[in-house]
Tab-separated table of C-alpha atoms in Angstrom:
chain	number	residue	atom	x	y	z
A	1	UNK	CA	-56.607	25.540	-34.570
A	2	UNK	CA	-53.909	23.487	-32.743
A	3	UNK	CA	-51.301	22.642	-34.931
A	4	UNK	CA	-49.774	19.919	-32.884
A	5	UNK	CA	-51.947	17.659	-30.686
A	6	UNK	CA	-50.669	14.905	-28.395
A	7	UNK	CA	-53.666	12.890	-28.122
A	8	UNK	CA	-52.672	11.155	-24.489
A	9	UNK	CA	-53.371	13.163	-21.669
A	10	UNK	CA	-51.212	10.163	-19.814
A	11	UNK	CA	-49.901	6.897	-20.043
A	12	UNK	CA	-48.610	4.772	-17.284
A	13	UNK	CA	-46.713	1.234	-18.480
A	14	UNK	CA	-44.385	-0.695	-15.786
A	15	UNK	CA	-41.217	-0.173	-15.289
A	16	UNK	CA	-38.707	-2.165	-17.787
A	17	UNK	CA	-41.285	-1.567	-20.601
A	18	UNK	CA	-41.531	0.305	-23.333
A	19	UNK	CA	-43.315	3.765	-23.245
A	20	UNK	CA	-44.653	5.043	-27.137
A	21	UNK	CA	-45.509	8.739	-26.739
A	22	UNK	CA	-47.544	10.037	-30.008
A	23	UNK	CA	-47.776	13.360	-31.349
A	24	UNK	CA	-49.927	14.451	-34.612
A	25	UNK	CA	-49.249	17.942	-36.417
A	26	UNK	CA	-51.347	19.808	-39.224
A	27	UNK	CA	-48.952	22.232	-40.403
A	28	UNK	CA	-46.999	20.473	-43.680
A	29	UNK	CA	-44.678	23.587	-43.103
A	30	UNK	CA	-43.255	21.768	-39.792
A	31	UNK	CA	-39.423	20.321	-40.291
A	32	UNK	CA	-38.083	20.097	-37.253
A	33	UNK	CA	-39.425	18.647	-34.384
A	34	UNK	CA	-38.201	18.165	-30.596
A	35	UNK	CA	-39.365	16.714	-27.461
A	36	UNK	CA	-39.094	18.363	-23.739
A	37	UNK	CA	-39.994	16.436	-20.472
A	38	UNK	CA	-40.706	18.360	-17.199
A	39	UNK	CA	-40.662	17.384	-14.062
A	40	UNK	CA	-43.103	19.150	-11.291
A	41	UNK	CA	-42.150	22.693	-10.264
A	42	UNK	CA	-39.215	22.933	-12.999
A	43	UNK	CA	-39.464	23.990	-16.944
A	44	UNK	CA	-38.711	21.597	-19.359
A	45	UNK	CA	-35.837	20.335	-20.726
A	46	UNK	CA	-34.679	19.158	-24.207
A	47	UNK	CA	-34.802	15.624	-24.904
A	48	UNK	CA	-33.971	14.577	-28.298
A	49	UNK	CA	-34.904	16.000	-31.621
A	50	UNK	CA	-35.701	15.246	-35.512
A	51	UNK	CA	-34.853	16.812	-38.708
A	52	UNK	CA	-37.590	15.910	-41.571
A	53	UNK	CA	-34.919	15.239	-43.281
A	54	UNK	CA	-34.744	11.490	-41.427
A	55	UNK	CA	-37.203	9.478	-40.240
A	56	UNK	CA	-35.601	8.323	-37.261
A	57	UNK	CA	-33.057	9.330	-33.959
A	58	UNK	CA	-31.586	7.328	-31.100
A	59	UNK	CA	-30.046	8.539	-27.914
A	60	UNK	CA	-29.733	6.080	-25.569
A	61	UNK	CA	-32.876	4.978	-24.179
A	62	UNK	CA	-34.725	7.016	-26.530
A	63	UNK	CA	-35.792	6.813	-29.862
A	64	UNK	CA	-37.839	9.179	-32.387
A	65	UNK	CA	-39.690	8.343	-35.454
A	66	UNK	CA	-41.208	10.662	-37.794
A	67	UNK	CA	-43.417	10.136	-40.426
A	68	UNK	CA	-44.174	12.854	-43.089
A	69	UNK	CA	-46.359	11.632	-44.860
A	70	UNK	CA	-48.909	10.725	-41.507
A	71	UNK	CA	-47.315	13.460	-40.423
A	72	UNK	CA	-47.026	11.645	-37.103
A	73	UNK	CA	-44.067	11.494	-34.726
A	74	UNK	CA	-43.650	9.326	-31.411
A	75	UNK	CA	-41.191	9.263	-28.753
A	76	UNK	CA	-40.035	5.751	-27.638
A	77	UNK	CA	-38.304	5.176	-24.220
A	78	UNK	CA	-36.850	1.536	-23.698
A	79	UNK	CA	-36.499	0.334	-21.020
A	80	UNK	CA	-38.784	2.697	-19.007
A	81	UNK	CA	-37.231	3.710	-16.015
A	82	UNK	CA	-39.303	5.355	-12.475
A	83	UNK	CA	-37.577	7.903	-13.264
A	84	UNK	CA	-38.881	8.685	-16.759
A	85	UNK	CA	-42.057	9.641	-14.789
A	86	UNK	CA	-42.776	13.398	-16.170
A	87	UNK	CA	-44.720	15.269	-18.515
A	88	UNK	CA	-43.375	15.184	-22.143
A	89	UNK	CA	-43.816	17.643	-24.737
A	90	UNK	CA	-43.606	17.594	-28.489
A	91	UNK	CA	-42.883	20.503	-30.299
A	92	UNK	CA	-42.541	21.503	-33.839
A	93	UNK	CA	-40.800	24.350	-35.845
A	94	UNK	CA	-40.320	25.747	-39.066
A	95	UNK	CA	-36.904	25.942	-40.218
A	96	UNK	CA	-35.731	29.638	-41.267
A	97	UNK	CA	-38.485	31.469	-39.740
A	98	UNK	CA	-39.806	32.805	-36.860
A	99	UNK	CA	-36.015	33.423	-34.753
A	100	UNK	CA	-36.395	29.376	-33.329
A	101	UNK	CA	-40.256	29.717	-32.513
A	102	UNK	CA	-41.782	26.204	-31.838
A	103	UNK	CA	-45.425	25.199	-31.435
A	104	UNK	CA	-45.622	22.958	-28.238
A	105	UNK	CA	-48.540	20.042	-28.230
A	106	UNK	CA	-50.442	19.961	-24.613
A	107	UNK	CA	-48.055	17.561	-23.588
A	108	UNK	CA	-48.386	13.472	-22.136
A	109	UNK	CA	-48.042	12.446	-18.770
A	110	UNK	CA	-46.097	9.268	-18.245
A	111	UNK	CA	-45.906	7.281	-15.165
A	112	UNK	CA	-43.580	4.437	-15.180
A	113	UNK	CA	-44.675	2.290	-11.950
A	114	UNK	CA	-41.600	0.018	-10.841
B	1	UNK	CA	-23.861	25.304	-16.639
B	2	UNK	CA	-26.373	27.333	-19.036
B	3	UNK	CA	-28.668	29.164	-16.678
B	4	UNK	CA	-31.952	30.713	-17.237
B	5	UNK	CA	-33.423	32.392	-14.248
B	6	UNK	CA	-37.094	33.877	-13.191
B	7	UNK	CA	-37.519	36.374	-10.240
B	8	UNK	CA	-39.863	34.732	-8.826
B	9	UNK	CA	-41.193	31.421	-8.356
B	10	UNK	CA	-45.088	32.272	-6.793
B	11	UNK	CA	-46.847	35.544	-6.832
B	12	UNK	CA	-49.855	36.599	-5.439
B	13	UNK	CA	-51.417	39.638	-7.121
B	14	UNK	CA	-54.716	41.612	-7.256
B	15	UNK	CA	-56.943	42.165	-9.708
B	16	UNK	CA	-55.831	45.193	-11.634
B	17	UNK	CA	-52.709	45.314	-10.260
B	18	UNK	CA	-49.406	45.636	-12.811
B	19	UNK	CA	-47.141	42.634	-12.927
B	20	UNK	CA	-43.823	42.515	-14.048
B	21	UNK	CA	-41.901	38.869	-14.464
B	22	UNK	CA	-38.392	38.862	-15.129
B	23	UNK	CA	-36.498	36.447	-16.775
B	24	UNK	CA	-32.365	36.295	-17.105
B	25	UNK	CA	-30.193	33.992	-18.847
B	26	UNK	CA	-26.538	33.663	-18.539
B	27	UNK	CA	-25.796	32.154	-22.071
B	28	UNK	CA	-25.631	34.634	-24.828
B	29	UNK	CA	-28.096	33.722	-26.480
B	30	UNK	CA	-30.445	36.179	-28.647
B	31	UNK	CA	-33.620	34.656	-28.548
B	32	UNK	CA	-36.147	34.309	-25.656
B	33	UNK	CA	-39.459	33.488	-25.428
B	34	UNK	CA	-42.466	33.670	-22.483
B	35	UNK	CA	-44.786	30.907	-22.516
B	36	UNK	CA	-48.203	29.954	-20.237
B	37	UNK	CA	-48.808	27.109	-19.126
B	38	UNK	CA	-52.177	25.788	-17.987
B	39	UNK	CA	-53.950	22.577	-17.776
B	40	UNK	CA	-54.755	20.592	-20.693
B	41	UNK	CA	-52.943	24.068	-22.670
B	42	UNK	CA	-49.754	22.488	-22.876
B	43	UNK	CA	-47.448	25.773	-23.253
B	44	UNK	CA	-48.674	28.806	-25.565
B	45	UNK	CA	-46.206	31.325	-26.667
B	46	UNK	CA	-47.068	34.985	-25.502
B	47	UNK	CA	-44.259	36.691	-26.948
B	48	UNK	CA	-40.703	36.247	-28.275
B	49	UNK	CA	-38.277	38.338	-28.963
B	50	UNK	CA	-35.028	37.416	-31.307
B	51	UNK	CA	-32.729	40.868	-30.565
B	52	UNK	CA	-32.269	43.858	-28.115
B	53	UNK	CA	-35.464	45.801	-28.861
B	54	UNK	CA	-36.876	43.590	-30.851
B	55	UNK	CA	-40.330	41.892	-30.103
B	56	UNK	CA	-43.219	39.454	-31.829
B	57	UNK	CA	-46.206	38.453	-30.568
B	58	UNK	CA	-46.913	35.097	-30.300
B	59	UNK	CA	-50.499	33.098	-29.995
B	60	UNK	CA	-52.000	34.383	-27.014
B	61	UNK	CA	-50.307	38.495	-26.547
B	62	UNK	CA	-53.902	40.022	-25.529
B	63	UNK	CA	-53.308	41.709	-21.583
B	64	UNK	CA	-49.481	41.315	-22.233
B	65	UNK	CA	-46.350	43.526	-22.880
B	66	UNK	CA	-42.855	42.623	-23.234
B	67	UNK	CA	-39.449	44.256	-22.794
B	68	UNK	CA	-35.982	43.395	-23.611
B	69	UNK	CA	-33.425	46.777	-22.854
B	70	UNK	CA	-30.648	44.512	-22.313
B	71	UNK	CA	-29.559	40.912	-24.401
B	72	UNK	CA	-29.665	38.816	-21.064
B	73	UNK	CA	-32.701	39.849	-19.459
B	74	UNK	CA	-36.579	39.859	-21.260
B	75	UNK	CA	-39.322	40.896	-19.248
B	76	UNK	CA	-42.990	40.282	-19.150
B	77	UNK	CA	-45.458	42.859	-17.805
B	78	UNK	CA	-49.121	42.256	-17.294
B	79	UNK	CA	-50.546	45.712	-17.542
B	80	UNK	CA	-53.550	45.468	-15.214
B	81	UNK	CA	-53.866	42.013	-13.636
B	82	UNK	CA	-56.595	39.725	-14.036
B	83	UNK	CA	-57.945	36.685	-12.818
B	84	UNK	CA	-57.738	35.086	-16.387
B	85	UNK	CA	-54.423	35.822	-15.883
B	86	UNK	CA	-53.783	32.723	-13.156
B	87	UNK	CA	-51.242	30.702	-14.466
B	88	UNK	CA	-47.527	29.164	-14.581
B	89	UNK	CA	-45.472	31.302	-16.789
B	90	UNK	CA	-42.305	29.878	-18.315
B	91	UNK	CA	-39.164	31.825	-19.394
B	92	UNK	CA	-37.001	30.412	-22.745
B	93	UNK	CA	-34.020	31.173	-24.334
B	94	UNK	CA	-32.228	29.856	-27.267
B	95	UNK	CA	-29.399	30.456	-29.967
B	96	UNK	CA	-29.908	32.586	-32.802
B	97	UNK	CA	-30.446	29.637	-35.739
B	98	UNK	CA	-30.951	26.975	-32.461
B	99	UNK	CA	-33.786	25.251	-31.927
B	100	UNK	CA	-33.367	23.832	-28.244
B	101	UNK	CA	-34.937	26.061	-25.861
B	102	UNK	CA	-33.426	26.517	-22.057
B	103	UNK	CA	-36.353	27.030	-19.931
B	104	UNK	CA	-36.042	28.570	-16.173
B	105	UNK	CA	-38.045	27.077	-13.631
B	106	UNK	CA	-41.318	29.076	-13.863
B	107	UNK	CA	-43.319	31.662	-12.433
B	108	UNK	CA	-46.508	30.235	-10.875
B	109	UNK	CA	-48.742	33.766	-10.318
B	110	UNK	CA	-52.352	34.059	-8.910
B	111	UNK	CA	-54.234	36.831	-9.553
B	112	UNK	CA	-56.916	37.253	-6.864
């Protein structure tokens, strides 16, 4: 049973557009949620993260929605940059348990072609 | 600069063989994890552990063992290699309470 799903194996948009990321999640326990990108031969690193406790989060070039009730999130990245070009992650975690555990979705490749 | 590092980053091993990956991070913090990563997997938690001595398995612990003597260093042993076993295998760590994880840069080990 996998409890977060990105549905995109990959996604490729041109460079100066926007990129939309999705990510779906089963577990109505989930209230935090983060996103990782990786590059090739290096482990991810943070990007930006959500508290269910808002619906949305800038930083920069980024943006993420959630939506409980769909219980939905998405990554935005405007504009998309060649260098955005990585594997993202989604992640989810249950607050107060499990010593910072997460539950990491299989992850969406995104090529931004310039 | 927070640091997380991995002994190795490829290993060749033999069936049957016993494997031990070690993982170091430089920034206090009491949790770490080890993940696997394969292809259309995304990254599945093996085990974590949250103190000295302290361990929990995570979603996929079958044909794995994990030790953490020290606060800075968490190892992961694969008792008797197997082919199954072929994989890149990430290293975490993250504040007690935090919910960012610092990943190293990942084992990548083939089991032959």
């Amino acid at each position: 049973d996998q409890q977060v799903k990105q549905n995109s194996p990959s996604l490729s948009v041109q460079e100066g557009r926007i990129s939309i990321l999705n990510c779906d999640y089963t577990n109505s326990m989930f209230d935090y949620f983060l996103w990782y990108k990786k590059y090739p031969a290096e482990g991810p690193t943070f990007l930006i993260s959500i508290s269910s406790i808002k619906d949305k989060n800038e930083d920069g070039r980024f943006t993420v929605f959630l939506n409980k009730s769909a219980k939905h999130l998405s990554l935005h990245i405007v504009p998309s940059q060649p260098g955005d070009s990585a594997v993202y992650f989604c992640a989810a975690s249950e607050v107060g348990t499990n010593a910072g555990k997460s539950t990491f979705g299989d992850g969406t490749t995104l090529t931004v072609k310039p | 600069d927070v640091k997380v590092t991995q002994s190795s980053r490829y290993l060749v091993k033999r069936t049957g063989e016993k494997v031990f990956l070690e993982c170091v991070q430089d920034m206090d913090h009491e949790n770490m994890f080890w993940y696997r990563q394969d292809p259309g997997l995304g990254l599945r938690l093996i085990y974590f552990s949250y103190d000295v001595k302290m361990k929990e398995k995570g979603d996929i612990p079958e044909g794995y063992s994990v030790s953490r003597e020290k606060k800075e260093r968490f190892s992961l042993i694969l008792e008797s290699a197997s082919t199954n076993q072929t994989s890149m295998y990430l290293c975490a760590s993250s504040l007690f309470g935090g919910w960012e994880q610092f990943f190293g840069p990942g084992t990548r080990l083939t089991v032959l």
